[in-house]
Every structure is written in structure tokens, then in C-alpha cells.
Amino acid sequence: MKHAVGIISVLLMAVMIRPAMGQVVETTTYDDGRVYTGQRSGKGKIEGKGLMTWPNGDRYDGMWKKGVFDGEGTYTWAAQGYTYTGQWKKGYINGHGTFRFNNGNVMEGDWTAMGTGTGYLLFPDGTRYDGPFVNGAPQGKGIKVWANGTRYEGDFVQGHMSGQGLIVLTDGESYNGYWVNDKRQGQGKAKYPDGSSYEGGWMNDKFHGHGTYVDAEGNSVTGNWNNGHFEE
């Protein structure tokens, strides 16, 4: 009976120390300089939890399936100075995850590809963007709120306010209209803290084209503007 108990104890210890799913842990150095330390399947395929490092300093630490990133993991781009921690599928970013950049920016969201998806971008000073991204840049309809409270809601193209959008500044000034590369351009209406307003054409943040200006007393002038100046 004691002999049987001893055999059972040995078998239990063997099960406890054996890696899950028949995996083994080993370190492999490849001809191109990559080094992998982690689990492999019984057939030698990279599978499970492991760390891969590259000669350029890049590294991936996380889950693998059939030799590619799959599951939760962190990739570090050494030269660019940023990391991604989150979900991967078949070797690509796919699912919820967070990018952290060396300038302090943090970008978190649900991704269908590298930097493409919907989430938020937070800057070190507290400025924040919420909305869609394409290749890491705001793209589509989103909301940006600066640290000082200024708020923009509207279209973005490659990270810039472009298209239709409304901005409201903390002093009460507002503009609702078209933008090109963060500047008021096209048709739009501005309201100012003193009660005056302008509605019409814009170019590079200045009145340009046909428009109407109404001063704080209600007096108005309508006509053509050139680079912010009314043409008599």
C-alpha cells in the first residue's frame, strides 16, 4: 500500500510541473539574430507564453499560437519608442489595447489594425480626443477637448480639424462651419464674447469672400472681404 501511495505522489508531481498542453519551455537563437524564450508545442511550434527579441531592440512578450502573436501581449518598437499592450490575432493587432508613446501620449481603444479603430488619445497636458482613428491619427467625426476647456466637435482628416465642425472657446467665442488643416476655411459663422458675429466665407482663419459682419450694437455690413479686410 505504501508503495502504491509513493507511485501516485510521483505521478501527481509530474503533472504539476509539466507545462500545460504538452508544451515545453526553451530558448532558441535564430540565424537572423532573433532570440525566443518560452513555450512550444509538443511538435516544436511556438505556442503559449513567450518572449521574442530582435537585433534592433524590438521585443514581443505575450501569447503565441502556431508561431504568431495571438492573444494578450506587449510589443515594443525600440527605435520609435512606443509600445502596444493588448489583443492580437493571427500576428496582427486586433481587439482592445493601449499604445504608449515616448512623448507621454496614450492611445487606447478597440482596434481592427495597427492604430485603426475607435478609442481615445490622451496628451500629457490633459488634452483629449475621442473618436475614430486611421493609422494612429484621428479620422472621421470626433471630439477634442483641450486642457484649457476649448472644445471641438466635428470632422478630422489625418489628425487635423478638416470638414464641418463646431469649436467653442473658454472665453465664449465660437465658430460653426468648415475647416481645412485646423484653420477656418469655407463657409462658417463665428460669434464673439462682445456679442458681435460674422457669417460668410473664410480663408486661413480670416474673413474672406462674401459675408456679413454684425457688431456689438447690432450694426451690420455685408459685402466682400479679402484676407480679413472689408472691400469698399
PDB file of C-alpha atoms in Angstrom, residues 188-200 202 207 211-223 225 230:
ATOM      1  CA  GLY A 188     -18.987  79.401 -41.450  1.00  0.00           C
ATOM      2  CA  LYS A 189     -20.328  81.565 -38.655  1.00  0.00           C
ATOM      3  CA  ALA A 190     -18.391  82.994 -35.725  1.00  0.00           C
ATOM      4  CA  LYS A 191     -19.801  84.512 -32.552  1.00  0.00           C
ATOM      5  CA  TYR A 192     -17.671  86.655 -30.249  1.00  0.00           C
ATOM      6  CA  PRO A 193     -17.842  87.376 -26.499  1.00  0.00           C
ATOM      7  CA  ASP A 194     -18.850  91.034 -27.033  1.00  0.00           C
ATOM      8  CA  GLY A 195     -21.960  89.967 -28.971  1.00  0.00           C
ATOM      9  CA  SER A 196     -20.632  90.617 -32.464  1.00  0.00           C
ATOM     10  CA  SER A 197     -20.716  87.965 -35.174  1.00  0.00           C
ATOM     11  CA  TYR A 198     -19.605  87.143 -38.708  1.00  0.00           C
ATOM     12  CA  GLU A 199     -21.186  84.760 -41.194  1.00  0.00           C
ATOM     13  CA  GLY A 200     -19.754  84.081 -44.628  1.00  0.00           C
ATOM     14  CA  TRP A 202     -13.269  82.264 -44.595  1.00  0.00           C
ATOM     15  CA  PHE A 207     -12.916  86.674 -43.243  1.00  0.00           C
ATOM     16  CA  GLY A 211     -20.020  87.724 -45.746  1.00  0.00           C
ATOM     17  CA  THR A 212     -21.890  89.756 -43.161  1.00  0.00           C
ATOM     18  CA  TYR A 213     -20.398  91.240 -40.011  1.00  0.00           C
ATOM     19  CA  VAL A 214     -22.647  92.434 -37.182  1.00  0.00           C
ATOM     20  CA  ASP A 215     -21.044  94.494 -34.418  1.00  0.00           C
ATOM     21  CA  ALA A 216     -21.948  94.503 -30.711  1.00  0.00           C
ATOM     22  CA  GLU A 217     -24.517  97.313 -31.234  1.00  0.00           C
ATOM     23  CA  GLY A 218     -26.301  95.425 -33.999  1.00  0.00           C
ATOM     24  CA  ASN A 219     -24.911  97.407 -36.915  1.00  0.00           C
ATOM     25  CA  SER A 220     -24.151  95.218 -39.926  1.00  0.00           C
ATOM     26  CA  VAL A 221     -22.090  95.343 -43.056  1.00  0.00           C
ATOM     27  CA  THR A 222     -22.395  92.909 -45.957  1.00  0.00           C
ATOM     28  CA  GLY A 223     -20.034  92.553 -48.861  1.00  0.00           C
ATOM     29  CA  TRP A 225     -13.811  90.525 -47.659  1.00  0.00           C
ATOM     30  CA  PHE A 230     -13.684  94.627 -45.941  1.00  0.00           C
TER      31      PHE A 230
END
